[in-house]
Amino acid sequence: QVQLVQSGAEVKKPGSSVKVSCKASGGTFSSYTISWVRQAPGQGLEWMGRIIPILGIANYAQKFQGRVTITADKSTSTAYMELSSLRSEDTAVYYCARAGDGWFDPWGQGTLVTVSS
Amino acid sequence: QSALTQPRSVSGSPGQSVTISCTGTSSDVGGYNYVSWYQQHPGKAPKLMIYDVSKRPSGVPDRFSGSKSGNTASLTISGLQAEDEADYYCCSYAGSYTSYVFGTGTKVTVL
């Protein structure tokens, strides 16, 4: 049974960066695809990007191109999502999820990132 | 890429059926059989309920069913139960460039 456990809440200043981790257990990490999805307060879900750890290849939603970097460390079965040039609109809960062809399951518990001066 | 369109809310009494629509375009919902649905209770992570348009993961009650016609996908909850009260989101694959797009979300209320 795959489980994803994310790092804790963060408070960041505008213009700074945040790096959220997602540690997987169960299954074979390298065979997953890990996606990152965010949800602003009271809003819907938004796909940000994904990585295929076994290949080390990531691709990103156009909206976040140039601001987001998704990486994976196979030795620790951990994926990371780094978002730079933070602004108040980036305040959201960030989720990682194992991704298949068109589905996401399971999801991490979510990490609240608050951007405030 | 615009979000898929869902009704803001639907409601029904226990035991009744409700259907949530998810309207996209030929570039997403209409172009691929990769539509999935997620249930989200307040303060919780989303949970996969339907994938590949109509398949149910192990453990999901058969009260939940999915379908698609053209550019619109649907999720039907039959025999509505109190624990089904939650937000529901559809999601579609949208090609290698855009990858994935979610719906606007629907709040299901059990009266």
mmCIF file of C-alpha atoms in Angstrom:
data_model
loop_
_atom_site.group_PDB
_atom_site.id
_atom_site.type_symbol
_atom_site.label_atom_id
_atom_site.label_comp_id
_atom_site.label_asym_id
_atom_site.label_seq_id
_atom_site.Cartn_x
_atom_site.Cartn_y
_atom_site.Cartn_z
ATOM 1 C CA GLN A 1 0.000 0.000 0.000
ATOM 2 C CA VAL A 2 1.585 3.233 -1.152
ATOM 3 C CA GLN A 3 1.643 6.066 1.387
ATOM 4 C CA LEU A 4 2.834 9.613 0.817
ATOM 5 C CA VAL A 5 3.862 11.804 3.753
ATOM 6 C CA GLN A 6 4.563 15.472 3.189
ATOM 7 C CA SER A 7 6.616 18.018 5.089
ATOM 8 C CA GLY A 8 5.042 20.506 7.465
ATOM 9 C CA ALA A 9 3.435 23.889 7.008
ATOM 10 C CA GLU A 10 5.531 26.835 5.875
ATOM 11 C CA VAL A 11 5.243 30.604 6.159
ATOM 12 C CA LYS A 12 7.188 32.521 3.541
ATOM 13 C CA LYS A 13 7.824 36.134 2.556
ATOM 14 C CA PRO A 14 6.825 37.393 -0.878
ATOM 15 C CA GLY A 15 9.647 36.915 -3.356
ATOM 16 C CA SER A 16 11.159 33.958 -1.527
ATOM 17 C CA SER A 17 11.058 30.242 -2.384
ATOM 18 C CA VAL A 18 9.556 27.198 -0.703
ATOM 19 C CA LYS A 19 10.498 23.541 -1.046
ATOM 20 C CA VAL A 20 7.968 20.889 -0.040
ATOM 21 C CA SER A 21 8.882 17.242 0.307
ATOM 22 C CA CYS A 22 6.833 14.099 -0.256
ATOM 23 C CA LYS A 23 8.201 10.820 1.120
ATOM 24 C CA ALA A 24 6.811 7.601 -0.303
ATOM 25 C CA SER A 25 6.589 4.219 1.355
ATOM 26 C CA GLY A 26 5.262 0.960 -0.042
ATOM 27 C CA GLY A 27 5.543 -0.031 -3.675
ATOM 28 C CA THR A 28 8.508 0.836 -5.873
ATOM 29 C CA PHE A 29 9.172 4.566 -5.861
ATOM 30 C CA SER A 30 11.088 4.609 -9.104
ATOM 31 C CA SER A 31 8.140 3.120 -10.953
ATOM 32 C CA TYR A 32 5.736 5.868 -9.869
ATOM 33 C CA THR A 33 4.959 9.148 -11.448
ATOM 34 C CA ILE A 34 4.504 11.812 -8.772
ATOM 35 C CA SER A 35 2.337 14.835 -9.485
ATOM 36 C CA TRP A 36 1.893 18.032 -7.492
ATOM 37 C CA VAL A 37 -1.504 19.681 -7.167
ATOM 38 C CA ARG A 38 -2.372 22.805 -5.224
ATOM 39 C CA GLN A 39 -5.568 24.191 -3.739
ATOM 40 C CA ALA A 40 -5.916 27.829 -2.746
ATOM 41 C CA PRO A 41 -8.208 28.570 0.217
ATOM 42 C CA GLY A 42 -11.811 27.873 -0.753
ATOM 43 C CA GLN A 43 -10.797 27.148 -4.325
ATOM 44 C CA GLY A 44 -10.471 24.142 -6.618
ATOM 45 C CA LEU A 45 -7.606 21.852 -7.502
ATOM 46 C CA GLU A 46 -4.837 22.909 -9.869
ATOM 47 C CA TRP A 47 -2.261 20.576 -11.426
ATOM 48 C CA MET A 48 1.275 21.959 -11.266
ATOM 49 C CA GLY A 49 3.541 19.319 -12.714
ATOM 50 C CA ARG A 50 4.948 15.834 -12.379
ATOM 51 C CA ILE A 51 8.116 13.798 -12.310
ATOM 52 C CA ILE A 52 8.998 10.276 -13.364
ATOM 53 C CA PRO A 53 11.680 9.374 -10.801
ATOM 54 C CA ILE A 54 13.117 6.459 -12.756
ATOM 55 C CA LEU A 55 13.849 8.804 -15.649
ATOM 56 C CA GLY A 56 14.368 11.996 -13.656
ATOM 57 C CA ILE A 57 12.153 13.767 -16.169
ATOM 58 C CA ALA A 58 9.735 16.455 -15.041
ATOM 59 C CA ASN A 59 7.159 18.469 -16.900
ATOM 60 C CA TYR A 60 5.162 21.427 -15.712
ATOM 61 C CA ALA A 61 1.873 23.185 -16.280
ATOM 62 C CA GLN A 62 2.370 26.200 -18.518
ATOM 63 C CA LYS A 63 1.197 28.513 -15.742
ATOM 64 C CA PHE A 64 4.108 27.523 -13.508
ATOM 65 C CA GLN A 65 6.866 27.156 -16.114
ATOM 66 C CA GLY A 66 9.993 28.894 -14.919
ATOM 67 C CA ARG A 67 8.815 29.130 -11.310
ATOM 68 C CA VAL A 68 8.436 25.523 -10.258
ATOM 69 C CA THR A 69 11.009 22.750 -10.068
ATOM 70 C CA ILE A 70 10.067 19.172 -9.271
ATOM 71 C CA THR A 71 12.805 16.719 -8.364
ATOM 72 C CA ALA A 72 13.089 13.240 -6.893
ATOM 73 C CA ASP A 73 15.664 11.432 -4.772
ATOM 74 C CA LYS A 74 15.391 7.718 -5.464
ATOM 75 C CA SER A 75 17.705 6.864 -2.577
ATOM 76 C CA THR A 76 15.214 8.248 -0.049
ATOM 77 C CA SER A 77 11.998 7.725 -2.070
ATOM 78 C CA THR A 78 11.277 11.422 -1.746
ATOM 79 C CA ALA A 79 9.916 13.883 -4.272
ATOM 80 C CA TYR A 80 10.286 17.642 -3.935
ATOM 81 C CA MET A 81 8.435 20.636 -5.286
ATOM 82 C CA GLU A 82 10.145 24.013 -5.165
ATOM 83 C CA LEU A 83 8.205 27.156 -6.029
ATOM 84 C CA SER A 84 10.071 30.431 -6.388
ATOM 85 C CA SER A 85 9.199 34.135 -6.564
ATOM 86 C CA LEU A 86 6.338 33.546 -4.158
ATOM 87 C CA ARG A 87 3.400 35.939 -4.079
ATOM 88 C CA SER A 88 0.300 36.087 -1.930
ATOM 89 C CA GLU A 89 -1.691 34.206 -4.579
ATOM 90 C CA ASP A 90 0.538 31.187 -3.988
ATOM 91 C CA THR A 91 -0.954 30.726 -0.526
ATOM 92 C CA ALA A 92 -2.446 27.248 -0.790
ATOM 93 C CA VAL A 93 -2.347 23.663 0.318
ATOM 94 C CA TYR A 94 0.102 21.755 -1.847
ATOM 95 C CA TYR A 95 -0.484 18.031 -2.401
ATOM 96 C CA CYS A 96 1.654 15.344 -3.914
ATOM 97 C CA ALA A 97 -0.006 12.292 -5.402
ATOM 98 C CA ARG A 98 1.040 9.150 -7.183
ATOM 99 C CA ALA A 99 -0.111 9.491 -10.752
ATOM 100 C CA GLY A 100 -1.208 6.929 -13.280
ATOM 101 C CA ASP A 101 -2.593 7.423 -16.763
ATOM 102 C CA GLY A 102 -5.155 10.052 -15.930
ATOM 103 C CA TRP A 103 -5.588 9.428 -12.218
ATOM 104 C CA PHE A 104 -4.033 10.431 -8.881
ATOM 105 C CA ASP A 105 -3.968 7.975 -5.983
ATOM 106 C CA PRO A 106 -3.081 8.103 -3.195
ATOM 107 C CA TRP A 107 -2.537 11.700 -2.129
ATOM 108 C CA GLY A 108 -0.275 13.073 0.541
ATOM 109 C CA GLN A 109 -1.870 14.803 3.497
ATOM 110 C CA GLY A 110 -1.137 18.245 2.073
ATOM 111 C CA THR A 111 1.220 21.048 3.075
ATOM 112 C CA LEU A 112 -0.084 24.547 3.784
ATOM 113 C CA VAL A 113 2.163 27.251 2.383
ATOM 114 C CA THR A 114 1.302 30.764 3.525
ATOM 115 C CA VAL A 115 2.879 33.716 1.732
ATOM 116 C CA SER A 116 2.713 36.840 3.827
ATOM 117 C CA SER A 117 4.833 39.840 4.564
ATOM 118 C CA GLN B 1 -6.149 25.813 -20.278
ATOM 119 C CA SER B 2 -9.501 26.562 -18.630
ATOM 120 C CA ALA B 3 -10.924 24.493 -15.814
ATOM 121 C CA LEU B 4 -13.611 21.964 -16.665
ATOM 122 C CA THR B 5 -17.112 23.209 -15.866
ATOM 123 C CA GLN B 6 -19.078 21.600 -13.038
ATOM 124 C CA PRO B 7 -22.278 22.745 -11.306
ATOM 125 C CA ARG B 8 -21.521 24.642 -8.141
ATOM 126 C CA SER B 9 -23.779 22.431 -6.029
ATOM 127 C CA VAL B 10 -26.204 19.532 -6.158
ATOM 128 C CA SER B 11 -28.334 18.069 -3.419
ATOM 129 C CA GLY B 12 -30.506 15.094 -2.695
ATOM 130 C CA SER B 13 -32.205 13.218 0.098
ATOM 131 C CA PRO B 14 -30.794 9.993 1.528
ATOM 132 C CA GLY B 15 -31.446 7.121 -0.848
ATOM 133 C CA GLN B 16 -31.875 9.343 -3.883
ATOM 134 C CA SER B 17 -29.498 9.640 -6.849
ATOM 135 C CA VAL B 18 -27.562 12.707 -7.906
ATOM 136 C CA THR B 19 -25.519 13.299 -11.037
ATOM 137 C CA ILE B 20 -22.647 15.741 -11.426
ATOM 138 C CA SER B 21 -21.663 16.889 -14.890
ATOM 139 C CA CYS B 22 -18.180 17.862 -16.019
ATOM 140 C CA THR B 23 -17.968 19.724 -19.318
ATOM 141 C CA GLY B 24 -14.764 20.246 -21.218
ATOM 142 C CA THR B 25 -13.685 20.311 -24.836
ATOM 143 C CA SER B 26 -12.469 17.939 -27.515
ATOM 144 C CA SER B 27 -8.927 18.688 -26.290
ATOM 145 C CA ASP B 28 -9.537 17.157 -22.889
ATOM 146 C CA VAL B 29 -12.701 15.282 -21.855
ATOM 147 C CA GLY B 30 -13.785 14.563 -25.408
ATOM 148 C CA GLY B 31 -10.350 13.583 -26.609
ATOM 149 C CA TYR B 32 -9.280 11.004 -24.056
ATOM 150 C CA ASN B 33 -10.819 8.290 -21.898
ATOM 151 C CA TYR B 34 -8.762 9.540 -18.959
ATOM 152 C CA VAL B 35 -11.431 11.177 -16.833
ATOM 153 C CA SER B 36 -11.232 10.711 -13.075
ATOM 154 C CA TRP B 37 -13.315 11.878 -10.126
ATOM 155 C CA TYR B 38 -12.266 12.842 -6.597
ATOM 156 C CA GLN B 39 -14.162 13.198 -3.347
ATOM 157 C CA GLN B 40 -12.882 15.730 -0.842
ATOM 158 C CA HIS B 41 -14.195 16.172 2.677
ATOM 159 C CA PRO B 42 -13.398 19.454 4.477
ATOM 160 C CA GLY B 43 -9.792 19.668 5.556
ATOM 161 C CA LYS B 44 -8.907 16.344 3.938
ATOM 162 C CA ALA B 45 -6.949 15.290 0.886
ATOM 163 C CA PRO B 46 -8.897 14.285 -2.226
ATOM 164 C CA LYS B 47 -9.759 10.625 -2.698
ATOM 165 C CA LEU B 48 -9.947 8.869 -6.053
ATOM 166 C CA MET B 49 -13.484 7.593 -6.728
ATOM 167 C CA ILE B 50 -13.535 6.900 -10.478
ATOM 168 C CA TYR B 51 -10.803 6.589 -13.095
ATOM 169 C CA ASP B 52 -10.695 5.917 -16.831
ATOM 170 C CA VAL B 53 -14.213 7.415 -17.088
ATOM 171 C CA SER B 54 -16.055 4.576 -15.378
ATOM 172 C CA LYS B 55 -13.715 2.328 -13.398
ATOM 173 C CA ARG B 56 -13.916 2.117 -9.621
ATOM 174 C CA PRO B 57 -10.821 1.599 -7.473
ATOM 175 C CA SER B 58 -10.942 -1.179 -4.940
ATOM 176 C CA GLY B 59 -12.896 -0.109 -1.869
ATOM 177 C CA VAL B 60 -15.087 2.486 -3.563
ATOM 178 C CA PRO B 61 -18.784 1.584 -3.194
ATOM 179 C CA ASP B 62 -20.598 0.605 -6.369
ATOM 180 C CA ARG B 63 -23.048 3.433 -5.631
ATOM 181 C CA PHE B 64 -20.538 5.593 -7.473
ATOM 182 C CA SER B 65 -20.508 5.330 -11.244
ATOM 183 C CA GLY B 66 -19.036 7.345 -14.095
ATOM 184 C CA SER B 67 -19.795 7.857 -17.748
ATOM 185 C CA LYS B 68 -18.937 10.132 -20.663
ATOM 186 C CA SER B 69 -20.689 11.425 -23.748
ATOM 187 C CA GLY B 70 -18.823 13.701 -26.105
ATOM 188 C CA ASN B 71 -17.162 16.507 -24.165
ATOM 189 C CA THR B 72 -19.149 15.892 -20.971
ATOM 190 C CA ALA B 73 -18.386 13.369 -18.253
ATOM 191 C CA SER B 74 -20.732 12.535 -15.398
ATOM 192 C CA LEU B 75 -20.524 11.097 -11.917
ATOM 193 C CA THR B 76 -23.662 9.501 -10.476
ATOM 194 C CA ILE B 77 -24.107 8.707 -6.811
ATOM 195 C CA SER B 78 -26.968 6.272 -6.292
ATOM 196 C CA GLY B 79 -28.524 5.586 -2.919
ATOM 197 C CA LEU B 80 -27.134 8.808 -1.467
ATOM 198 C CA GLN B 81 -25.773 8.508 2.062
ATOM 199 C CA ALA B 82 -24.866 11.122 4.647
ATOM 200 C CA GLU B 83 -21.154 10.390 4.293
ATOM 201 C CA ASP B 84 -21.329 11.276 0.589
ATOM 202 C CA GLU B 85 -21.689 14.934 1.518
ATOM 203 C CA ALA B 86 -18.432 16.425 0.218
ATOM 204 C CA ASP B 87 -16.863 18.336 -2.650
ATOM 205 C CA TYR B 88 -16.335 16.434 -5.886
ATOM 206 C CA TYR B 89 -13.853 17.270 -8.631
ATOM 207 C CA CYS B 90 -13.464 15.819 -12.083
ATOM 208 C CA CYS B 91 -10.132 15.721 -13.866
ATOM 209 C CA SER B 92 -9.142 15.005 -17.440
ATOM 210 C CA TYR B 93 -5.911 14.348 -19.245
ATOM 211 C CA ALA B 94 -5.421 17.106 -21.804
ATOM 212 C CA GLY B 95 -2.455 16.012 -23.878
ATOM 213 C CA SER B 96 1.281 15.967 -23.304
ATOM 214 C CA TYR B 97 1.649 19.764 -23.343
ATOM 215 C CA THR B 98 -1.127 20.731 -20.922
ATOM 216 C CA SER B 99 -1.248 17.369 -19.174
ATOM 217 C CA TYR B 100 -4.117 17.630 -16.661
ATOM 218 C CA VAL B 101 -7.056 19.908 -16.017
ATOM 219 C CA PHE B 102 -9.435 19.770 -13.051
ATOM 220 C CA GLY B 103 -13.062 20.735 -12.828
ATOM 221 C CA THR B 104 -14.374 23.698 -10.861
ATOM 222 C CA GLY B 105 -15.778 21.437 -8.158
ATOM 223 C CA THR B 106 -19.278 20.535 -6.981
ATOM 224 C CA LYS B 107 -20.563 20.544 -3.437
ATOM 225 C CA VAL B 108 -22.899 17.635 -2.788
ATOM 226 C CA THR B 109 -25.359 18.199 0.046
ATOM 227 C CA VAL B 110 -27.390 15.404 1.587
ATOM 228 C CA LEU B 111 -30.656 16.914 2.749
#
